[in-house]
Structure formats: C-alpha cells, structure tokens
C-alpha cells in the first residue's frame, strides 16, 4: 500500500496516526509525500491509518468508495469537434467517447475501459441486432476529455467537481487511453485538452451508454 498526501498526528515512539486517501492497489512500502492533503480531496475520501512498529493497518474500503474512470459512449454516423471555429477531430461511423478521469484513477482503469469499449457489441449486424463491435465494423472513435462527468449536484445549485482528477493527471490518463485504443486497431480522433470545444454528432439510434471502470470491492 502506498501512503501519499498524508497528515501526521500523535507522533510518538513507534506509533503515528495518519489520515490519507488510498492511492494505489498494489502493496508497496509506505511513503510520505508532502505535509498537507490537497484541497481537491474530500474529507469523506480520507481514511484513518495506524502505523505501529512499522505495521500498517486500515479498514477495507466499502464497494464503490473509489470513484471510477467514466466514459459516455454515443453510437454515431458522424461526429466532429471544433476549437475556435476550426475542426480538430472528425469521424464517420463509430463512437463519440466522452472520457472523465477521477482523482483515484490509474492506467489499469484506462486499460479496462479501452478493451471494453472497442469490443462492446452495440452495432447492428445483418439482422439489425446489436451484435457487432467497433473493431468488427471497422469504425472510428472520437475521444473527448470531459471532467464535467463528475459534477456532483447533491448540494446547492452549482455542481462540484472535486472527484475529477487534477489537469496534469487527467491529461496523462486521457492520452494513455487514446494510445491504448490505437494499439487495439481503432482509428482515434481527439479534441484538445482543456480547450473550449464545440462537439457535434449524429447519434445513431439513439444509442448512449455509460461505462465505469472496474474497481476493487
């Protein structure tokens, strides 16, 4: 387990209480980076961790506690994205994918989503049934980064986006996702990260599907 962005208190001989977020899935040596928790972390996402004689213990997270990477898929006959009135990405038949990256996400989340999306059978076969994948029809993907997928409207009238990853991490995983899809044999067009974009599409069906990445229970 990796400890990051931690706040230490009650430091004594061989014992300390740490509040942190879970930042990795694989067991790793404890490591402390920085004295403060960044402001985009919610208090609810912090967990109490006890270190005693070098042994780390903490309760298991409930299922769904970590926010997954999120993608909205729209089956299209055409889609286009413009920045400042100029086209930067355009496809014909395929998928428009709005991709949201959460603060807890890792490359494994992008691996799962890329594999799932390109092999999801949501295109019609000869009988008109949803039985063919993006790969099977030779379709393309237009991938657009979309942090607003994490808009939380439970309180007040202005959405909160604290679950979204900070820009540097979000862009890194967005680019990783795009590269991963390309290695799977799909042509990918993109928007421009953090730019004000105009996205147009012709939704075929309409068919719109929300997919979350796998997370440990």
PDB file of C-alpha atoms in Angstrom:
ATOM      1  CA  UNK A   1       0.000   0.000   0.000  1.00  0.00           C
ATOM      2  CA  UNK A   2       1.227   3.494  -0.833  1.00  0.00           C
ATOM      3  CA  UNK A   3       0.619   6.397   1.539  1.00  0.00           C
ATOM      4  CA  UNK A   4       0.535   9.822  -0.100  1.00  0.00           C
ATOM      5  CA  UNK A   5      -0.542  13.351   0.729  1.00  0.00           C
ATOM      6  CA  UNK A   6      -0.748  12.484   4.397  1.00  0.00           C
ATOM      7  CA  UNK A   7      -1.300  14.408   7.610  1.00  0.00           C
ATOM      8  CA  UNK A   8       0.506  13.009  10.647  1.00  0.00           C
ATOM      9  CA  UNK A   9      -0.642  13.489  14.222  1.00  0.00           C
ATOM     10  CA  UNK A  10       0.039  11.948  17.595  1.00  0.00           C
ATOM     11  CA  UNK A  11       3.572  11.072  16.563  1.00  0.00           C
ATOM     12  CA  UNK A  12       5.288   9.029  19.265  1.00  0.00           C
ATOM     13  CA  UNK A  13       7.777   6.249  19.695  1.00  0.00           C
ATOM     14  CA  UNK A  14       6.897   3.652  17.083  1.00  0.00           C
ATOM     15  CA  UNK A  15       3.353   4.962  16.618  1.00  0.00           C
ATOM     16  CA  UNK A  16       1.642   7.558  14.453  1.00  0.00           C
ATOM     17  CA  UNK A  17      -1.875   8.170  13.221  1.00  0.00           C
ATOM     18  CA  UNK A  18      -2.145   9.119   9.560  1.00  0.00           C
ATOM     19  CA  UNK A  19      -5.074  10.333   7.501  1.00  0.00           C
ATOM     20  CA  UNK A  20      -4.777   9.653   3.826  1.00  0.00           C
ATOM     21  CA  UNK A  21      -6.539   8.528   0.703  1.00  0.00           C
ATOM     22  CA  UNK A  22      -5.894   5.162  -0.886  1.00  0.00           C
ATOM     23  CA  UNK A  23      -3.631   5.936  -3.816  1.00  0.00           C
ATOM     24  CA  UNK A  24      -2.543   2.503  -5.062  1.00  0.00           C
ATOM     25  CA  UNK A  25      -3.856  -1.014  -5.346  1.00  0.00           C
ATOM     26  CA  UNK A  26      -0.647  -2.961  -5.143  1.00  0.00           C
ATOM     27  CA  UNK A  27       1.222  -3.446  -1.846  1.00  0.00           C
ATOM     28  CA  UNK A  28       4.151  -1.049  -1.660  1.00  0.00           C
ATOM     29  CA  UNK A  29       6.327   0.380   1.110  1.00  0.00           C
ATOM     30  CA  UNK A  30       4.805   3.308   2.976  1.00  0.00           C
ATOM     31  CA  UNK A  31       5.977   6.656   1.611  1.00  0.00           C
ATOM     32  CA  UNK A  32       5.038  10.150   2.777  1.00  0.00           C
ATOM     33  CA  UNK A  33       4.869  12.938   0.213  1.00  0.00           C
ATOM     34  CA  UNK A  34       4.040  16.438   1.412  1.00  0.00           C
ATOM     35  CA  UNK A  35       2.572  17.553   4.722  1.00  0.00           C
ATOM     36  CA  UNK A  36      -0.896  18.559   3.584  1.00  0.00           C
ATOM     37  CA  UNK A  37      -3.870  16.993   1.832  1.00  0.00           C
ATOM     38  CA  UNK A  38      -4.572  18.916  -1.427  1.00  0.00           C
ATOM     39  CA  UNK A  39      -7.838  20.908  -1.374  1.00  0.00           C
ATOM     40  CA  UNK A  40      -9.458  18.780  -4.097  1.00  0.00           C
ATOM     41  CA  UNK A  41      -9.670  15.802  -1.703  1.00  0.00           C
ATOM     42  CA  UNK A  42     -12.975  15.414   0.104  1.00  0.00           C
ATOM     43  CA  UNK A  43     -12.926  14.702   3.807  1.00  0.00           C
ATOM     44  CA  UNK A  44     -15.069  11.629   3.173  1.00  0.00           C
ATOM     45  CA  UNK A  45     -12.316  10.159   1.000  1.00  0.00           C
ATOM     46  CA  UNK A  46      -9.801  10.230   3.853  1.00  0.00           C
ATOM     47  CA  UNK A  47      -9.175   7.135   5.902  1.00  0.00           C
ATOM     48  CA  UNK A  48      -7.546   6.577   9.229  1.00  0.00           C
ATOM     49  CA  UNK A  49      -4.352   4.546   9.027  1.00  0.00           C
ATOM     50  CA  UNK A  50      -2.458   3.337  12.082  1.00  0.00           C
ATOM     51  CA  UNK A  51       1.287   2.703  11.994  1.00  0.00           C
ATOM     52  CA  UNK A  52       2.610   0.694  14.921  1.00  0.00           C
ATOM     53  CA  UNK A  53       6.118  -0.768  14.909  1.00  0.00           C
ATOM     54  CA  UNK A  54       6.270  -0.444  11.137  1.00  0.00           C
ATOM     55  CA  UNK A  55       2.989  -2.329  10.514  1.00  0.00           C
ATOM     56  CA  UNK A  56       0.218  -0.568   8.589  1.00  0.00           C
ATOM     57  CA  UNK A  57      -3.385  -1.458   9.295  1.00  0.00           C
ATOM     58  CA  UNK A  58      -6.560   0.076   7.946  1.00  0.00           C
ATOM     59  CA  UNK A  59     -10.175  -0.955   7.367  1.00  0.00           C
ATOM     60  CA  UNK A  60     -11.283  -2.164   3.945  1.00  0.00           C
ATOM     61  CA  UNK A  61     -12.946   0.391   1.709  1.00  0.00           C
ATOM     62  CA  UNK A  62     -16.621  -0.339   1.005  1.00  0.00           C
ATOM     63  CA  UNK A  63     -17.504  -1.289  -2.567  1.00  0.00           C
ATOM     64  CA  UNK A  64     -17.656   1.758  -4.816  1.00  0.00           C
ATOM     65  CA  UNK A  65     -15.810   4.056  -2.418  1.00  0.00           C
ATOM     66  CA  UNK A  66     -13.194   4.912  -5.029  1.00  0.00           C
ATOM     67  CA  UNK A  67     -14.525   6.968  -7.931  1.00  0.00           C
ATOM     68  CA  UNK A  68     -14.127   5.104 -11.243  1.00  0.00           C
ATOM     69  CA  UNK A  69     -12.943   6.385 -14.575  1.00  0.00           C
ATOM     70  CA  UNK A  70     -16.082   7.156 -16.537  1.00  0.00           C
ATOM     71  CA  UNK A  71     -16.995   7.114 -20.216  1.00  0.00           C
ATOM     72  CA  UNK A  72     -20.159   8.105 -22.061  1.00  0.00           C
ATOM     73  CA  UNK A  73     -20.428   6.319 -25.407  1.00  0.00           C
ATOM     74  CA  UNK A  74     -22.606   7.559 -28.222  1.00  0.00           C
ATOM     75  CA  UNK A  75     -23.020   5.483 -31.342  1.00  0.00           C
ATOM     76  CA  UNK A  76     -22.767   7.894 -34.249  1.00  0.00           C
ATOM     77  CA  UNK A  77     -22.903   8.077 -38.011  1.00  0.00           C
ATOM     78  CA  UNK A  78     -20.728  11.187 -37.781  1.00  0.00           C
ATOM     79  CA  UNK A  79     -19.155  13.417 -35.123  1.00  0.00           C
ATOM     80  CA  UNK A  80     -16.908  16.470 -35.160  1.00  0.00           C
ATOM     81  CA  UNK A  81     -15.115  18.660 -32.615  1.00  0.00           C
ATOM     82  CA  UNK A  82     -14.023  22.247 -33.239  1.00  0.00           C
ATOM     83  CA  UNK A  83     -11.790  24.667 -31.338  1.00  0.00           C
ATOM     84  CA  UNK A  84     -12.022  28.376 -32.189  1.00  0.00           C
ATOM     85  CA  UNK A  85     -14.146  27.523 -35.206  1.00  0.00           C
ATOM     86  CA  UNK A  86     -11.556  25.135 -36.646  1.00  0.00           C
ATOM     87  CA  UNK A  87     -12.097  21.344 -36.851  1.00  0.00           C
ATOM     88  CA  UNK A  88      -9.588  19.364 -34.779  1.00  0.00           C
ATOM     89  CA  UNK A  89     -11.189  15.914 -34.948  1.00  0.00           C
ATOM     90  CA  UNK A  90     -13.834  14.267 -37.100  1.00  0.00           C
ATOM     91  CA  UNK A  91     -15.126  10.734 -37.689  1.00  0.00           C
ATOM     92  CA  UNK A  92     -17.819   8.937 -39.657  1.00  0.00           C
ATOM     93  CA  UNK A  93     -19.443   5.772 -38.331  1.00  0.00           C
ATOM     94  CA  UNK A  94     -18.194   4.854 -34.889  1.00  0.00           C
ATOM     95  CA  UNK A  95     -18.244   6.102 -31.312  1.00  0.00           C
ATOM     96  CA  UNK A  96     -18.057   9.503 -29.704  1.00  0.00           C
ATOM     97  CA  UNK A  97     -16.485   8.869 -26.282  1.00  0.00           C
ATOM     98  CA  UNK A  98     -16.642  11.488 -23.545  1.00  0.00           C
ATOM     99  CA  UNK A  99     -13.989  10.409 -21.035  1.00  0.00           C
ATOM    100  CA  UNK A 100     -13.840  11.503 -17.411  1.00  0.00           C
ATOM    101  CA  UNK A 101     -10.789  10.816 -15.235  1.00  0.00           C
ATOM    102  CA  UNK A 102     -11.206  10.655 -11.462  1.00  0.00           C
ATOM    103  CA  UNK A 103      -8.550  11.598  -8.923  1.00  0.00           C
ATOM    104  CA  UNK A 104      -8.063   7.942  -7.850  1.00  0.00           C
ATOM    105  CA  UNK A 105      -7.671   6.552 -11.377  1.00  0.00           C
ATOM    106  CA  UNK A 106      -4.665   4.647 -12.672  1.00  0.00           C
ATOM    107  CA  UNK A 107      -3.585   3.224 -16.062  1.00  0.00           C
ATOM    108  CA  UNK A 108      -5.392  -0.016 -15.217  1.00  0.00           C
ATOM    109  CA  UNK A 109      -8.690   1.881 -15.365  1.00  0.00           C
ATOM    110  CA  UNK A 110      -7.894   3.103 -18.871  1.00  0.00           C
ATOM    111  CA  UNK A 111      -6.851  -0.428 -19.881  1.00  0.00           C
ATOM    112  CA  UNK A 112     -10.188  -1.803 -18.738  1.00  0.00           C
ATOM    113  CA  UNK A 113     -12.263   0.881 -20.436  1.00  0.00           C
ATOM    114  CA  UNK A 114     -10.367   0.780 -23.741  1.00  0.00           C
ATOM    115  CA  UNK A 115     -10.721  -3.001 -24.017  1.00  0.00           C
ATOM    116  CA  UNK A 116     -14.381  -2.870 -23.001  1.00  0.00           C
ATOM    117  CA  UNK A 117     -15.350  -0.053 -25.339  1.00  0.00           C
ATOM    118  CA  UNK A 118     -13.760  -1.307 -28.577  1.00  0.00           C
ATOM    119  CA  UNK A 119     -15.210  -4.789 -28.061  1.00  0.00           C
ATOM    120  CA  UNK A 120     -18.675  -3.767 -26.864  1.00  0.00           C
ATOM    121  CA  UNK A 121     -21.268  -5.165 -29.240  1.00  0.00           C
ATOM    122  CA  UNK A 122     -23.553  -2.195 -29.824  1.00  0.00           C
ATOM    123  CA  UNK A 123     -23.544  -2.021 -33.630  1.00  0.00           C
ATOM    124  CA  UNK A 124     -26.130  -3.745 -35.774  1.00  0.00           C
ATOM    125  CA  UNK A 125     -25.452  -6.980 -37.627  1.00  0.00           C
ATOM    126  CA  UNK A 126     -27.158  -8.135 -40.844  1.00  0.00           C
ATOM    127  CA  UNK A 127     -30.361  -8.823 -38.897  1.00  0.00           C
ATOM    128  CA  UNK A 128     -30.413  -5.417 -37.261  1.00  0.00           C
ATOM    129  CA  UNK A 129     -29.444  -6.746 -33.836  1.00  0.00           C
ATOM    130  CA  UNK A 130     -26.771  -5.212 -31.600  1.00  0.00           C
ATOM    131  CA  UNK A 131     -24.161  -7.871 -32.193  1.00  0.00           C
ATOM    132  CA  UNK A 132     -21.050  -6.221 -33.637  1.00  0.00           C
ATOM    133  CA  UNK A 133     -18.249  -4.252 -32.027  1.00  0.00           C
ATOM    134  CA  UNK A 134     -16.380  -1.124 -33.086  1.00  0.00           C
ATOM    135  CA  UNK A 135     -13.443  -3.296 -34.121  1.00  0.00           C
ATOM    136  CA  UNK A 136     -15.665  -5.642 -36.147  1.00  0.00           C
ATOM    137  CA  UNK A 137     -17.284  -2.866 -38.180  1.00  0.00           C
ATOM    138  CA  UNK A 138     -14.000  -1.029 -38.724  1.00  0.00           C
ATOM    139  CA  UNK A 139     -15.409   2.081 -37.079  1.00  0.00           C
ATOM    140  CA  UNK A 140     -13.533   5.053 -35.636  1.00  0.00           C
ATOM    141  CA  UNK A 141     -13.555   6.796 -32.256  1.00  0.00           C
ATOM    142  CA  UNK A 142     -13.673  10.476 -31.372  1.00  0.00           C
ATOM    143  CA  UNK A 143     -12.358  10.766 -27.790  1.00  0.00           C
ATOM    144  CA  UNK A 144     -13.051  13.982 -25.875  1.00  0.00           C
ATOM    145  CA  UNK A 145     -11.900  14.663 -22.326  1.00  0.00           C
ATOM    146  CA  UNK A 146     -14.867  15.575 -20.113  1.00  0.00           C
ATOM    147  CA  UNK A 147     -14.273  16.379 -16.428  1.00  0.00           C
ATOM    148  CA  UNK A 148     -17.891  17.533 -16.008  1.00  0.00           C
ATOM    149  CA  UNK A 149     -18.942  13.869 -15.888  1.00  0.00           C
ATOM    150  CA  UNK A 150     -18.031  14.139 -12.200  1.00  0.00           C
ATOM    151  CA  UNK A 151     -20.363  17.047 -11.491  1.00  0.00           C
ATOM    152  CA  UNK A 152     -21.927  16.462  -8.057  1.00  0.00           C
ATOM    153  CA  UNK A 153     -25.261  18.265  -7.696  1.00  0.00           C
ATOM    154  CA  UNK A 154     -26.335  16.895  -4.312  1.00  0.00           C
ATOM    155  CA  UNK A 155     -25.721  20.211  -2.548  1.00  0.00           C
ATOM    156  CA  UNK A 156     -26.578  23.687  -3.761  1.00  0.00           C
ATOM    157  CA  UNK A 157     -27.134  24.740  -7.334  1.00  0.00           C
ATOM    158  CA  UNK A 158     -23.556  24.816  -8.571  1.00  0.00           C
ATOM    159  CA  UNK A 159     -22.011  21.420  -9.447  1.00  0.00           C
ATOM    160  CA  UNK A 160     -18.940  20.347  -7.502  1.00  0.00           C
ATOM    161  CA  UNK A 161     -16.114  18.677  -9.430  1.00  0.00           C
ATOM    162  CA  UNK A 162     -13.881  17.614  -6.545  1.00  0.00           C
ATOM    163  CA  UNK A 163     -13.973  13.962  -7.687  1.00  0.00           C
ATOM    164  CA  UNK A 164     -12.327  14.867 -11.007  1.00  0.00           C
ATOM    165  CA  UNK A 165      -8.574  14.408 -11.359  1.00  0.00           C
ATOM    166  CA  UNK A 166      -6.329  17.499 -11.459  1.00  0.00           C
ATOM    167  CA  UNK A 167      -5.484  18.584 -15.039  1.00  0.00           C
ATOM    168  CA  UNK A 168      -1.969  17.105 -15.269  1.00  0.00           C
ATOM    169  CA  UNK A 169      -3.114  13.654 -14.180  1.00  0.00           C
ATOM    170  CA  UNK A 170      -6.320  13.819 -16.227  1.00  0.00           C
ATOM    171  CA  UNK A 171      -4.445  14.690 -19.422  1.00  0.00           C
ATOM    172  CA  UNK A 172      -1.863  11.973 -18.839  1.00  0.00           C
ATOM    173  CA  UNK A 173      -4.504   9.260 -18.453  1.00  0.00           C
ATOM    174  CA  UNK A 174      -6.595  10.678 -21.304  1.00  0.00           C
ATOM    175  CA  UNK A 175      -3.600  10.457 -23.647  1.00  0.00           C
ATOM    176  CA  UNK A 176      -2.828   6.982 -22.322  1.00  0.00           C
ATOM    177  CA  UNK A 177      -6.411   5.883 -23.075  1.00  0.00           C
ATOM    178  CA  UNK A 178      -6.186   7.253 -26.639  1.00  0.00           C
ATOM    179  CA  UNK A 179      -2.883   5.478 -27.244  1.00  0.00           C
ATOM    180  CA  UNK A 180      -4.248   2.243 -25.822  1.00  0.00           C
ATOM    181  CA  UNK A 181      -7.267   2.314 -28.159  1.00  0.00           C
ATOM    182  CA  UNK A 182      -4.994   2.896 -31.136  1.00  0.00           C
ATOM    183  CA  UNK A 183      -2.923  -0.160 -30.254  1.00  0.00           C
ATOM    184  CA  UNK A 184      -6.164  -2.160 -30.417  1.00  0.00           C
ATOM    185  CA  UNK A 185      -6.505  -1.300 -34.099  1.00  0.00           C
ATOM    186  CA  UNK A 186      -9.029   1.551 -33.931  1.00  0.00           C
ATOM    187  CA  UNK A 187      -8.576   4.932 -35.608  1.00  0.00           C
ATOM    188  CA  UNK A 188      -8.902   7.653 -32.951  1.00  0.00           C
ATOM    189  CA  UNK A 189      -9.524  11.364 -33.405  1.00  0.00           C
ATOM    190  CA  UNK A 190      -9.362  13.677 -30.381  1.00  0.00           C
ATOM    191  CA  UNK A 191     -10.365  17.026 -29.016  1.00  0.00           C
ATOM    192  CA  UNK A 192      -7.936  19.474 -27.384  1.00  0.00           C
ATOM    193  CA  UNK A 193      -7.451  19.013 -23.660  1.00  0.00           C
ATOM    194  CA  UNK A 194      -8.715  21.962 -21.562  1.00  0.00           C
ATOM    195  CA  UNK A 195      -9.844  23.875 -24.658  1.00  0.00           C
ATOM    196  CA  UNK A 196     -13.358  25.250 -25.118  1.00  0.00           C
ATOM    197  CA  UNK A 197     -14.756  22.837 -27.704  1.00  0.00           C
ATOM    198  CA  UNK A 198     -17.839  22.583 -29.878  1.00  0.00           C
ATOM    199  CA  UNK A 199     -18.880  18.962 -30.361  1.00  0.00           C
ATOM    200  CA  UNK A 200     -21.466  17.964 -32.931  1.00  0.00           C
ATOM    201  CA  UNK A 201     -22.777  14.479 -33.609  1.00  0.00           C
ATOM    202  CA  UNK A 202     -25.463  12.461 -35.271  1.00  0.00           C
ATOM    203  CA  UNK A 203     -26.466   9.833 -32.731  1.00  0.00           C
ATOM    204  CA  UNK A 204     -27.455   6.599 -34.460  1.00  0.00           C
ATOM    205  CA  UNK A 205     -30.432   5.007 -32.721  1.00  0.00           C
ATOM    206  CA  UNK A 206     -30.065   6.911 -30.497  1.00  0.00           C
ATOM    207  CA  UNK A 207     -27.661   4.710 -28.547  1.00  0.00           C
ATOM    208  CA  UNK A 208     -25.940   6.197 -25.476  1.00  0.00           C
ATOM    209  CA  UNK A 209     -24.173   4.063 -22.850  1.00  0.00           C
ATOM    210  CA  UNK A 210     -22.396   4.928 -19.604  1.00  0.00           C
ATOM    211  CA  UNK A 211     -19.433   2.722 -18.578  1.00  0.00           C
ATOM    212  CA  UNK A 212     -17.373   2.888 -15.383  1.00  0.00           C
ATOM    213  CA  UNK A 213     -14.003   1.265 -14.898  1.00  0.00           C
ATOM    214  CA  UNK A 214     -13.619  -1.718 -12.592  1.00  0.00           C
ATOM    215  CA  UNK A 215     -12.668  -1.006  -9.014  1.00  0.00           C
ATOM    216  CA  UNK A 216     -11.797  -3.408  -6.206  1.00  0.00           C
ATOM    217  CA  UNK A 217     -14.592  -4.128  -3.728  1.00  0.00           C
TER     218      UNK A 217
END
